[in-house]
Amino acid sequence: MNKKLYILIAYLVVQLVSAQEVLQELASINSSSQHCSPTFKALNNTIFFDAGSGLANGIEPWSCNTLTGATTLFQNINSGFNSSNPYFIATINNKSFFSANDGSHGLELWITDGTESGTQLVKDINAGSGAGMLNYNCQSSGPVVNSSKNYGVLNNKLFFQGFTNNGEQLWISDGTTTGTTLLKQIDPSAAFNGNINFIRNFTPAGNKLFFIAVTNSALNSELWVTDGTTSGTFLTKDIYLGDTTSNPQNLTAFNTKIFFTANDGTHGNELWSSDGTTIGTTMVSDINPGGSSSNPTGLFAFDDKLFFLADNGSVGNELWVYNSTTGTTSLVKDTQIGTPGILYIHNQTVFNSALYFMTNNQLWKTDGTASGTTLVKGDLALDANTTKMMVFNNKIYFGSDYLLWSSDGTSSGTTAFPELPSTSFANVQPFTEINGKLIIVPNLSTFGAINGRFWTCDNSENITLINVGTLNSYGDLFKHNDALYFEGSNPEYKLFRYGLPFNLGVENHTENQIKVYPNPTSDLITIQSKNGFFTDALVKVTNALGQDVFETKSSNGSEIIIDLSSQSAGIYFLTMEEKGKKTTQKIIKQ
């Protein structure tokens, strides 16, 4: 083999084998004077989010190119200190819908194709300066996936709650001015105060979109449905007759129908279903007979069955199942014999053709039959609000108090890891998978939850601490293209990314204005400017864990010398920032 070809192949193999995830600072995105916890939405290879850059711009839409990491103010919609307060809603037909206030039209519907020229107001729904949409800006409560229930998508059209002087209304939009119209006047008498969600919980089932809507001035709510036409948008059924709410909740799509809980005033709060017609909106079963409620919760569809927690009045809260094949509803098993029953059920997960669920500090699995419902492991310190299960590496992973657990579905195969490195808080939880590694974070539902660290777990169950010092997360933790994005303060508010380095080390963010050599190196690295002299250049070198190993500034000179002789062999990342432009390049230390 040609020696040069052999060296090239060997170099590429080293790159592929050695490629590791890194934590990178992409840009400063918020200031203390203008700060909003970002909520993210993706459009192709761009992430859009809301951020504030101080007195000059206010809170405006920002963008991050996920191929290069370039992060900038996307457009200053409301110029000056005032904010447009953007909230990115949904991506339809390669365009992203969002709400924003340009200072003249109030908070209204906008759309972008990812370019500044292709970003525009769709329609002034509430003519003049009044708001035509609800304001969800800065409503993120922590590192959670941003809920889409406040808006609906059906047949490539957006459904949303709009407002005029006539009250709340259901609107529909295809992204054009003429295609954005009032679909249905839900309640002309309802007063709008700017923050009440009268139309909510959009949930598609079959070829229809179901939602909950307030239907009268007493703020009573019922189940509605739409097929995208005015005639096909209506109250499915007045379940609780008269001026009283049936309080529909827990909307869950199953076999082209919507299943939910409601109270008709006679049978208490029970399980209902609807096919989108009045005659087809019926109570599934009166589990707790008479006027008492069984209060179904935790609806979860698995195969041809719908599982849920309910109380029939005798065994307490237990696992029930609706079988769509037989049309019957039955108790699966009394899992807590001699006690009031299950206090809660949460985070059901399908694994190896069985449904796993947690309750009363126990891990269970079921196939829907009493004999096939067995206890996997008990005496677990679970948190009903934060415990989460994830399937990874052909096991189930979940958090319990200070510990991370894994389970293969057997009691002996359900074991806890040793305490995670630098753990000083409870309820560590699996969050997502990045590049074949499980991401573990603490206090999953808490605002500012990363608290300076998170962990990874690989296929060999090696745990690695990603320690980012004083970093605290805000807003959403957002996964896109096998990388994790979030805001942190260190102490400035910045956008961070965790994943494989961009383009396996190819320079990003700007034109190639520097020469870096030799690379690979055994000791010294020289950075040479192609434009003459460096001006206020900040240079950092980080290791594969994102830890700084070298930092310097240069205000005058054409070369910068970096000594890596004391560092161990491996992959490092050189980042240089000058005049607001950032360059990143991978360095191999031999």
Coordinates of C-alpha atoms in Angstrom, one line a residue:
M1 CA 0.0 0.0 0.0
N2 CA 1.2 3.5 -0.8
K3 CA 2.7 5.0 2.4
K4 CA 0.8 8.3 2.0
L5 CA -2.5 6.5 1.5
Y6 CA -1.8 4.3 4.6
I7 CA -1.1 7.4 6.7
L8 CA -4.3 9.0 5.5
I9 CA -6.4 5.9 6.3
A10 CA -4.8 5.6 9.7
Y11 CA -5.5 9.3 10.4
L12 CA -9.2 8.9 9.4
V13 CA -9.5 5.8 11.6
V14 CA -8.1 7.7 14.5
Q15 CA -10.5 10.5 13.9
L16 CA -13.5 8.2 13.8
V17 CA -12.5 6.1 16.8
S18 CA -11.4 9.1 18.9
A19 CA -14.3 11.4 18.1
Q20 CA -15.8 12.4 21.4
E21 CA -18.6 14.7 22.5
V22 CA -17.6 18.1 23.8
L23 CA -19.3 20.9 25.7
Q24 CA -19.0 24.1 23.7
E25 CA -20.0 27.7 24.3
L26 CA -21.6 29.0 21.2
A27 CA -22.5 32.6 22.0
S28 CA -23.6 35.1 24.7
I29 CA -27.4 35.2 24.2
N30 CA -28.9 37.1 27.1
S31 CA -28.1 40.0 29.3
S32 CA -29.2 40.7 32.9
S33 CA -31.3 43.7 31.6
Q34 CA -33.1 41.5 29.1
H35 CA -33.4 37.9 29.9
C36 CA -35.9 35.2 28.9
S37 CA -35.6 31.5 29.3
P38 CA -35.3 30.2 25.8
T39 CA -37.8 27.9 24.2
F40 CA -36.4 26.2 21.0
K41 CA -37.9 25.1 17.7
A42 CA -36.0 23.6 14.8
L43 CA -36.3 24.4 11.1
N44 CA -34.1 22.2 9.0
N45 CA -30.5 22.9 10.2
T46 CA -31.4 26.0 12.2
I47 CA -32.7 26.3 15.8
F48 CA -34.8 29.4 16.6
F49 CA -35.3 30.7 20.1
D50 CA -36.0 33.8 22.1
A51 CA -33.2 35.8 23.8
G52 CA -32.5 39.3 25.0
S53 CA -29.3 41.2 24.1
G54 CA -29.8 44.2 26.4
L55 CA -31.0 47.7 26.1
A56 CA -30.2 47.9 22.4
N57 CA -32.5 45.2 21.1
G58 CA -34.7 43.7 23.8
I59 CA -36.0 40.1 23.6
E60 CA -36.0 39.1 19.9
P61 CA -35.7 35.9 17.8
W62 CA -32.3 34.4 17.6
S63 CA -31.0 31.6 15.4
C64 CA -28.3 28.9 15.7
N65 CA -26.9 27.1 12.7
T66 CA -26.5 23.5 13.9
L67 CA -24.0 22.7 11.2
T68 CA -21.5 25.4 12.2
G69 CA -22.7 26.7 15.6
A70 CA -23.0 30.3 14.3
T71 CA -25.4 31.9 16.7
T72 CA -26.8 35.4 16.1
L73 CA -29.7 37.8 16.6
F74 CA -31.9 36.6 13.7
Q75 CA -34.1 39.7 13.3
N76 CA -34.8 42.8 15.4
I77 CA -38.6 42.8 14.9
N78 CA -39.4 45.4 17.5
S79 CA -36.5 47.9 17.3
G80 CA -34.9 49.5 20.3
F81 CA -35.3 48.5 24.0
N82 CA -38.8 47.2 23.3
S83 CA -39.1 43.4 22.8
S84 CA -41.0 41.5 20.2
N85 CA -41.3 38.6 22.7
P86 CA -41.2 35.8 20.1
Y87 CA -42.6 32.4 20.8
F88 CA -41.8 29.7 18.3
I89 CA -44.9 27.4 17.8
A90 CA -44.5 24.8 15.1
T91 CA -42.7 24.0 11.8
I92 CA -45.0 23.2 8.8
N93 CA -44.0 22.8 5.2
N94 CA -40.4 24.0 5.9
K95 CA -41.6 27.2 7.6
S96 CA -41.7 28.0 11.2
F97 CA -44.7 29.8 12.8
F98 CA -44.2 32.1 15.8
S99 CA -45.9 34.9 17.6
A100 CA -44.3 38.3 17.9
N101 CA -45.0 42.0 18.6
D102 CA -43.5 44.5 16.1
G103 CA -44.6 47.4 18.2
S104 CA -47.4 48.4 15.8
H105 CA -49.7 45.4 15.5
G106 CA -49.5 43.8 19.0
L107 CA -48.7 40.2 19.5
E108 CA -49.6 38.5 16.3
L109 CA -48.8 35.5 14.1
W110 CA -45.5 35.5 12.1
I111 CA -43.7 33.0 9.9
T112 CA -40.2 32.5 8.6
D113 CA -38.5 30.3 6.0
G114 CA -35.2 30.8 7.8
T115 CA -34.2 33.9 5.9
E116 CA -34.6 37.5 7.0
S117 CA -36.4 38.4 3.8
G118 CA -38.7 35.4 4.3
T119 CA -39.7 36.5 7.8
Q120 CA -43.0 38.4 7.9
L121 CA -46.2 39.1 9.8
V122 CA -48.8 36.6 8.6
K123 CA -51.9 38.6 9.6
D124 CA -53.0 41.3 12.0
I125 CA -55.7 39.2 13.7
N126 CA -56.7 41.8 16.3
A127 CA -56.6 45.0 14.1
G128 CA -54.4 47.7 15.5
S129 CA -52.1 47.4 18.5
G130 CA -54.2 44.9 20.4
A131 CA -52.9 41.3 20.8
G132 CA -54.4 38.7 18.6
M133 CA -52.6 35.8 20.3
L134 CA -51.7 34.6 23.8
N135 CA -48.3 35.5 25.2
Y136 CA -46.3 32.4 26.2
N137 CA -43.0 34.1 26.2
C138 CA -40.8 33.4 29.2
Q139 CA -43.2 30.7 30.3
S140 CA -40.6 27.8 30.2
S141 CA -40.5 26.3 33.7
G142 CA -37.3 24.4 33.3
P143 CA -35.4 21.9 31.1
V144 CA -38.5 20.2 29.7
V145 CA -39.7 19.6 26.2
N146 CA -41.8 22.6 25.2
S147 CA -45.5 21.6 25.1
S148 CA -47.3 21.8 21.8
K149 CA -50.8 21.3 23.3
N150 CA -51.5 25.1 23.1
Y151 CA -51.5 24.8 19.3
G152 CA -52.6 22.1 16.9
V153 CA -51.5 20.9 13.5
L154 CA -53.7 19.0 11.0
N155 CA -53.3 18.6 7.3
N156 CA -50.3 21.0 7.2
K157 CA -52.3 23.8 8.8
L158 CA -51.9 25.5 12.2
F159 CA -54.9 25.8 14.6
F160 CA -54.7 28.3 17.4
Q161 CA -56.6 30.5 19.7
G162 CA -57.0 34.0 18.3
F163 CA -58.7 37.1 19.7
T164 CA -60.6 40.2 18.4
N165 CA -63.0 42.5 20.1
N166 CA -65.6 39.7 19.7
G167 CA -63.8 37.4 22.2
E168 CA -62.0 34.1 21.8
Q169 CA -62.0 32.3 18.5
L170 CA -60.5 29.3 16.8
W171 CA -58.3 30.3 13.9
I172 CA -56.6 28.3 11.1
S173 CA -53.5 29.3 9.0
D174 CA -51.6 27.9 6.1
G175 CA -48.9 30.6 6.5
T176 CA -50.4 33.1 4.1
T177 CA -52.5 36.2 4.8
T178 CA -55.5 35.0 2.8
G179 CA -55.2 31.5 4.2
T180 CA -55.3 32.7 7.8
T181 CA -59.0 32.9 8.8
L182 CA -61.5 32.6 11.6
L183 CA -62.5 29.0 11.7
K184 CA -65.1 29.1 14.5
Q185 CA -66.5 31.5 17.0
I186 CA -66.3 29.4 20.2
D187 CA -67.9 31.8 22.7
P188 CA -68.7 35.4 21.7
S189 CA -69.3 36.4 25.4
A190 CA -65.9 35.3 26.7
A191 CA -63.7 38.2 27.9
F192 CA -60.1 38.2 26.9
N193 CA -57.5 39.3 29.5
G194 CA -54.5 38.3 27.5
N195 CA -53.4 35.2 29.4
I196 CA -56.3 32.8 29.8
N197 CA -56.1 29.7 27.6
F198 CA -59.7 29.2 26.6
I199 CA -58.9 26.8 23.8
R200 CA -56.2 24.2 24.7
N201 CA -55.0 20.6 24.7
F202 CA -55.0 20.1 20.9
T203 CA -54.7 16.4 20.3
P204 CA -54.9 14.7 16.9
A205 CA -56.7 11.4 16.6
G206 CA -57.5 9.7 13.2
N207 CA -58.1 12.5 10.7
K208 CA -59.5 15.0 13.2
L209 CA -58.1 17.4 15.8
F210 CA -59.7 17.3 19.3
F211 CA -59.4 20.1 21.8
I212 CA -60.9 21.5 25.1
A213 CA -62.7 24.8 24.9
V214 CA -64.5 27.1 27.3
T215 CA -68.1 27.3 26.1
N216 CA -69.8 29.9 28.3
S217 CA -69.2 32.9 30.6
A218 CA -69.1 30.5 33.6
L219 CA -65.8 29.2 32.1
N220 CA -67.1 25.7 31.8
S221 CA -65.2 23.5 29.4
E222 CA -66.2 20.6 27.0
L223 CA -64.6 18.5 24.3
W224 CA -64.6 19.9 20.8
V225 CA -63.4 18.5 17.4
T226 CA -62.4 19.9 14.0
D227 CA -61.6 18.5 10.6
G228 CA -60.4 21.9 9.4
T229 CA -63.7 23.1 8.1
T230 CA -66.2 25.4 9.8
S231 CA -69.1 22.9 9.6
G232 CA -66.8 20.2 10.9
T233 CA -65.8 22.2 14.0
F234 CA -68.2 21.7 16.8
L235 CA -68.8 20.6 20.4
T236 CA -68.8 16.8 20.4
K237 CA -71.3 16.6 23.2
D238 CA -72.6 18.6 26.1
I239 CA -71.5 15.9 28.6
Y240 CA -72.7 17.7 31.7
L241 CA -76.0 19.2 30.7
G242 CA -76.7 22.7 31.6
D243 CA -74.3 25.5 32.8
T244 CA -71.9 23.0 34.4
T245 CA -68.5 21.8 33.2
S246 CA -67.7 18.1 32.5
N247 CA -64.0 19.1 32.9
P248 CA -62.5 16.9 30.2
Q249 CA -58.9 15.9 30.8
N250 CA -56.1 13.5 29.9
L251 CA -56.8 13.5 26.1
T252 CA -55.1 10.4 24.6
A253 CA -55.3 9.2 21.0
F254 CA -56.0 5.5 20.6
N255 CA -57.2 3.6 17.6
T256 CA -58.4 6.7 15.7
K257 CA -60.5 7.8 18.7
I258 CA -59.8 10.2 21.5
F259 CA -60.0 8.8 25.1
F260 CA -60.4 11.2 28.0
T261 CA -61.8 11.6 31.5
A262 CA -65.0 13.6 32.2
N263 CA -67.9 13.9 34.6
D264 CA -71.5 13.9 33.3
G265 CA -73.0 14.7 36.7
T266 CA -74.5 11.2 37.2
H267 CA -71.6 8.8 37.1
G268 CA -68.8 10.9 38.5
N269 CA -65.4 11.3 36.8
E270 CA -65.0 8.3 34.5
L271 CA -63.3 7.2 31.2
W272 CA -64.9 8.4 28.0
S273 CA -64.1 8.1 24.3
S274 CA -65.1 10.0 21.1
D275 CA -64.9 9.3 17.4
G276 CA -65.6 13.0 16.7
T277 CA -69.4 12.6 16.5
T278 CA -72.1 13.3 19.1
I279 CA -73.5 9.8 19.0
G280 CA -69.9 8.4 19.1
T281 CA -69.0 10.4 22.3
T282 CA -69.8 8.0 25.1
M283 CA -68.7 6.8 28.5
V284 CA -66.4 3.7 28.2
S285 CA -67.2 2.3 31.6
D286 CA -68.7 3.3 35.0
I287 CA -65.8 1.8 36.9
N288 CA -66.9 3.2 40.3
P289 CA -70.7 2.6 40.0
G290 CA -73.1 5.4 40.7
G291 CA -72.2 9.0 41.4
S292 CA -68.7 8.2 42.8
S293 CA -65.7 8.8 40.6
S294 CA -63.0 6.3 39.6
N295 CA -60.8 9.3 38.5
P296 CA -58.8 7.6 35.7
T297 CA -55.3 9.0 35.2
G298 CA -52.1 8.0 33.4
L299 CA -53.8 6.9 30.1
F300 CA -51.3 4.9 28.0
A301 CA -51.9 3.0 24.7
F302 CA -50.0 -0.2 24.2
D303 CA -50.7 -2.7 21.4
D304 CA -54.6 -3.0 21.2
K305 CA -55.0 -1.9 24.9
L306 CA -55.4 1.3 26.8
F307 CA -53.9 1.2 30.3
F308 CA -54.8 3.6 33.1
L309 CA -55.0 4.0 36.8
A310 CA -58.5 4.0 38.4
D311 CA -60.3 3.3 41.7
N312 CA -63.4 1.1 41.6
G313 CA -64.2 1.9 45.2
S314 CA -63.1 -1.4 46.7
V315 CA -59.4 -2.1 45.9
G316 CA -58.2 1.5 45.7
N317 CA -56.2 3.0 42.8
E318 CA -55.0 0.1 40.6
L319 CA -54.1 -0.6 37.0
W320 CA -57.0 -1.1 34.6
V321 CA -57.1 -1.9 30.9
Y322 CA -59.5 -1.2 28.1
N323 CA -59.3 -3.9 25.4
S324 CA -60.2 -2.5 22.0
T325 CA -60.7 -5.9 20.5
T326 CA -63.3 -7.0 23.0
G327 CA -64.5 -3.6 24.0
T328 CA -64.3 -4.5 27.6
T329 CA -62.7 -2.7 30.6
S330 CA -61.3 -4.7 33.5
L331 CA -59.0 -4.5 36.5
V332 CA -55.6 -5.8 35.5
K333 CA -54.4 -6.8 39.0
D334 CA -54.7 -5.7 42.6
T335 CA -51.0 -5.0 43.0
Q336 CA -51.3 -3.7 46.6
I337 CA -53.4 -6.4 48.3
G338 CA -54.6 -5.3 51.7
T339 CA -53.7 -1.6 51.2
P340 CA -55.6 1.3 49.7
G341 CA -53.9 0.6 46.3
I342 CA -51.5 2.5 44.1
L343 CA -51.0 6.1 45.0
Y344 CA -49.8 7.1 41.5
I345 CA -48.7 5.6 38.3
H346 CA -46.2 7.4 36.0
N347 CA -43.8 7.1 33.2
Q348 CA -45.1 3.9 31.5
T349 CA -42.5 2.5 29.1
V350 CA -42.7 -0.3 26.6
F351 CA -39.7 -2.7 26.7
N352 CA -39.4 -6.2 25.4
S353 CA -43.1 -6.5 24.5
A354 CA -44.2 -5.6 28.0
L355 CA -45.5 -2.4 29.6
Y356 CA -43.3 -1.2 32.5
F357 CA -44.7 1.2 35.1
M358 CA -43.6 2.6 38.5
T359 CA -45.8 2.9 41.6
N360 CA -45.4 3.0 45.4
N361 CA -41.6 2.8 45.1
Q362 CA -42.0 -0.4 42.9
L363 CA -41.1 -1.3 39.3
W364 CA -43.8 -3.5 37.6
K365 CA -44.3 -5.0 34.2
T366 CA -47.5 -6.3 32.5
D367 CA -48.8 -7.8 29.3
G368 CA -52.4 -6.8 30.2
T369 CA -53.3 -10.0 32.1
A370 CA -53.3 -10.7 35.8
S371 CA -50.8 -13.6 35.4
G372 CA -48.6 -11.5 33.2
T373 CA -48.4 -8.6 35.7
T374 CA -45.5 -9.1 38.0
L375 CA -43.3 -7.1 40.4
V376 CA -39.8 -6.5 39.0
K377 CA -38.3 -4.7 42.0
G378 CA -39.5 -3.1 45.2
D379 CA -38.2 -0.8 47.8
L380 CA -37.1 1.9 45.4
A381 CA -37.0 5.5 46.5
L382 CA -39.0 7.0 43.6
D383 CA -40.3 10.5 43.2
A384 CA -43.8 10.6 41.7
N385 CA -43.1 14.0 40.1
T386 CA -39.7 13.5 38.5
T387 CA -38.9 9.8 38.0
K388 CA -38.4 9.0 34.4
M389 CA -37.7 5.7 32.6
M390 CA -35.8 5.4 29.3
V391 CA -34.9 2.4 27.2
F392 CA -31.2 2.4 26.4
N393 CA -28.6 -0.4 25.6
N394 CA -31.4 -3.0 25.8
K395 CA -32.2 -2.1 29.4
I396 CA -34.5 0.3 31.2
Y397 CA -32.8 3.2 33.1
F398 CA -34.3 5.3 35.8
G399 CA -33.4 7.5 38.7
S400 CA -34.1 6.8 42.4
D401 CA -33.2 9.2 45.0
Y402 CA -29.4 9.9 44.5
L403 CA -28.9 6.7 42.4
L404 CA -29.2 5.7 38.8
W405 CA -30.6 2.3 38.1
S406 CA -30.8 -0.1 35.2
S407 CA -33.0 -3.1 34.7
D408 CA -33.2 -6.0 32.2
G409 CA -36.7 -6.8 33.4
T410 CA -35.7 -9.2 36.2
S411 CA -35.3 -8.6 39.9
S412 CA -31.7 -9.7 40.0
G413 CA -31.0 -7.7 36.8
T414 CA -32.3 -4.5 38.4
T415 CA -29.4 -2.9 40.1
A416 CA -28.2 0.6 41.1
F417 CA -25.0 2.2 39.9
P418 CA -22.6 3.4 42.5
E419 CA -23.3 7.0 43.5
L420 CA -22.6 9.3 40.5
P421 CA -19.5 11.4 40.7
S422 CA -20.0 14.7 42.4
T423 CA -23.7 14.0 43.2
S424 CA -25.0 16.4 45.8
F425 CA -28.7 16.4 45.1
A426 CA -31.5 13.9 44.7
N427 CA -33.5 12.5 41.7
V428 CA -30.9 12.1 39.0
Q429 CA -32.8 11.0 35.8
P430 CA -32.1 9.8 32.3
F431 CA -33.0 12.6 29.9
T432 CA -32.1 11.6 26.3
E433 CA -29.6 9.8 24.1
I434 CA -26.8 11.7 22.3
N435 CA -24.6 9.8 19.9
G436 CA -25.1 6.5 21.5
K437 CA -24.7 7.8 25.1
L438 CA -27.3 8.2 27.7
I439 CA -27.6 11.8 29.1
I440 CA -28.3 11.9 32.9
V441 CA -29.4 15.1 34.6
P442 CA -30.4 16.0 38.1
N443 CA -33.8 17.3 39.2
L444 CA -35.4 16.9 35.7
S445 CA -38.4 19.1 36.4
T446 CA -36.7 21.9 38.3
F447 CA -35.9 25.3 36.9
G448 CA -32.1 25.8 36.6
A449 CA -31.6 22.1 36.9
I450 CA -28.2 21.1 35.6
N451 CA -26.5 22.8 38.6
G452 CA -23.0 22.7 37.0
R453 CA -22.9 19.1 35.9
F454 CA -24.5 16.2 34.1
W455 CA -23.4 12.7 33.2
T456 CA -23.1 10.3 30.3
C457 CA -23.4 6.5 30.3
D458 CA -22.1 4.5 27.3
N459 CA -23.0 1.1 26.1
S460 CA -20.4 -0.4 28.5
E461 CA -22.1 1.5 31.4
N462 CA -19.1 3.7 32.0
I463 CA -20.3 6.8 33.7
T464 CA -18.6 10.1 32.9
L465 CA -19.1 13.4 34.7
I466 CA -19.4 16.5 32.5
N467 CA -18.5 19.1 35.0
V468 CA -19.1 22.7 33.8
G469 CA -18.3 24.6 37.0
T470 CA -20.8 27.2 37.8
L471 CA -23.1 26.5 34.9
N472 CA -26.8 26.5 35.5
S473 CA -29.4 25.6 32.8
Y474 CA -32.4 27.7 32.1
G475 CA -35.3 27.1 29.8
D476 CA -35.5 24.1 27.6
L477 CA -33.0 21.3 27.1
F478 CA -33.3 20.8 23.4
K479 CA -32.1 17.8 21.4
H480 CA -31.5 18.3 17.7
N481 CA -29.3 16.4 15.2
D482 CA -27.8 14.3 18.0
A483 CA -26.7 17.2 20.0
L484 CA -28.0 18.9 23.2
Y485 CA -28.6 22.7 23.3
F486 CA -29.4 24.8 26.4
E487 CA -28.8 28.1 28.0
G488 CA -26.4 28.5 30.9
S489 CA -24.8 31.2 33.0
N490 CA -21.1 31.2 33.7
P491 CA -21.7 34.0 34.8
E492 CA -22.9 35.4 31.4
Y493 CA -26.0 33.8 29.9
K494 CA -24.7 31.8 26.9
L495 CA -26.0 29.1 24.5
F496 CA -24.2 25.8 25.1
R497 CA -24.0 22.7 22.9
Y498 CA -23.1 19.2 23.9
G499 CA -22.3 16.7 21.1
L500 CA -19.7 15.7 18.6
P501 CA -17.7 18.7 17.4
F502 CA -18.9 20.4 14.3
N503 CA -17.8 18.7 11.1
L504 CA -15.3 16.6 13.1
G505 CA -13.1 19.6 13.7
V506 CA -13.6 21.6 10.4
E507 CA -13.4 25.3 11.2
N508 CA -16.7 27.0 11.7
H509 CA -18.4 30.3 12.3
T510 CA -16.5 32.3 9.8
E511 CA -14.2 32.2 6.8
N512 CA -10.8 30.5 7.3
Q513 CA -8.6 33.4 8.4
I514 CA -5.9 31.5 10.3
K515 CA -3.4 28.7 9.7
V516 CA -2.8 26.2 12.4
Y517 CA 0.3 23.9 12.3
P518 CA 1.6 21.4 12.9
N519 CA -1.5 19.2 13.3
P520 CA -1.1 16.5 14.7
T521 CA 1.5 17.8 17.1
S522 CA 3.6 16.5 19.9
D523 CA 4.2 19.8 21.7
L524 CA 3.9 23.3 20.1
I525 CA 1.0 24.6 18.0
T526 CA 1.4 27.8 15.9
I527 CA -1.6 29.9 15.0
Q528 CA -0.7 32.3 12.1
S529 CA -3.0 35.1 10.9
K530 CA -3.6 35.3 7.1
N531 CA -4.6 38.9 7.4
G532 CA -1.5 40.3 9.1
F533 CA -2.0 41.0 12.8
F534 CA -4.4 39.6 15.5
T535 CA -6.4 42.3 17.2
D536 CA -7.8 41.5 20.7
A537 CA -7.9 37.7 19.9
L538 CA -9.0 35.4 22.7
V539 CA -7.7 31.8 22.2
K540 CA -8.8 28.8 24.2
V541 CA -7.9 25.1 24.1
T542 CA -10.3 22.6 25.6
N543 CA -10.0 18.9 26.0
A544 CA -12.6 16.3 25.0
L545 CA -14.6 16.9 28.2
G546 CA -14.9 20.6 27.4
Q547 CA -12.4 21.6 30.1
D548 CA -10.1 24.5 29.4
V549 CA -6.4 23.6 29.3
F550 CA -5.0 26.8 27.8
E551 CA -6.1 30.4 27.4
T552 CA -4.4 33.5 26.1
K553 CA -5.1 36.9 24.6
S554 CA -3.2 38.6 21.8
S555 CA -3.7 42.2 20.8
N556 CA -0.7 42.6 18.5
G557 CA 1.2 40.1 16.4
S558 CA 0.9 37.7 13.5
E559 CA 1.5 34.5 15.4
I560 CA 0.3 32.8 18.6
I561 CA 2.3 29.9 20.1
I562 CA 0.6 27.3 22.2
D563 CA 2.5 24.7 24.3
L564 CA 0.7 21.4 24.6
S565 CA 3.7 19.4 25.7
S566 CA 2.3 18.9 29.2
Q567 CA -1.0 17.6 28.0
S568 CA -1.8 13.9 27.4
A569 CA -2.3 12.5 23.9
G570 CA -5.8 12.9 22.5
I571 CA -8.2 15.3 20.8
Y572 CA -8.4 18.9 21.7
F573 CA -10.3 21.9 20.4
L574 CA -8.8 25.2 19.6
T575 CA -11.3 28.2 19.7
M576 CA -10.3 31.7 18.7
E577 CA -12.6 34.7 19.0
E578 CA -11.8 38.0 17.4
K579 CA -14.0 41.0 16.6
G580 CA -17.1 39.0 17.4
K581 CA -16.2 36.1 15.1
K582 CA -15.4 32.7 16.3
T583 CA -13.3 29.9 14.8
T584 CA -13.1 26.3 16.1
Q585 CA -10.6 23.7 14.9
K586 CA -9.7 20.2 16.2
I587 CA -6.2 19.5 17.3
I588 CA -4.6 16.1 17.7
K589 CA -2.0 15.7 20.4
Q590 CA 0.3 12.7 19.7

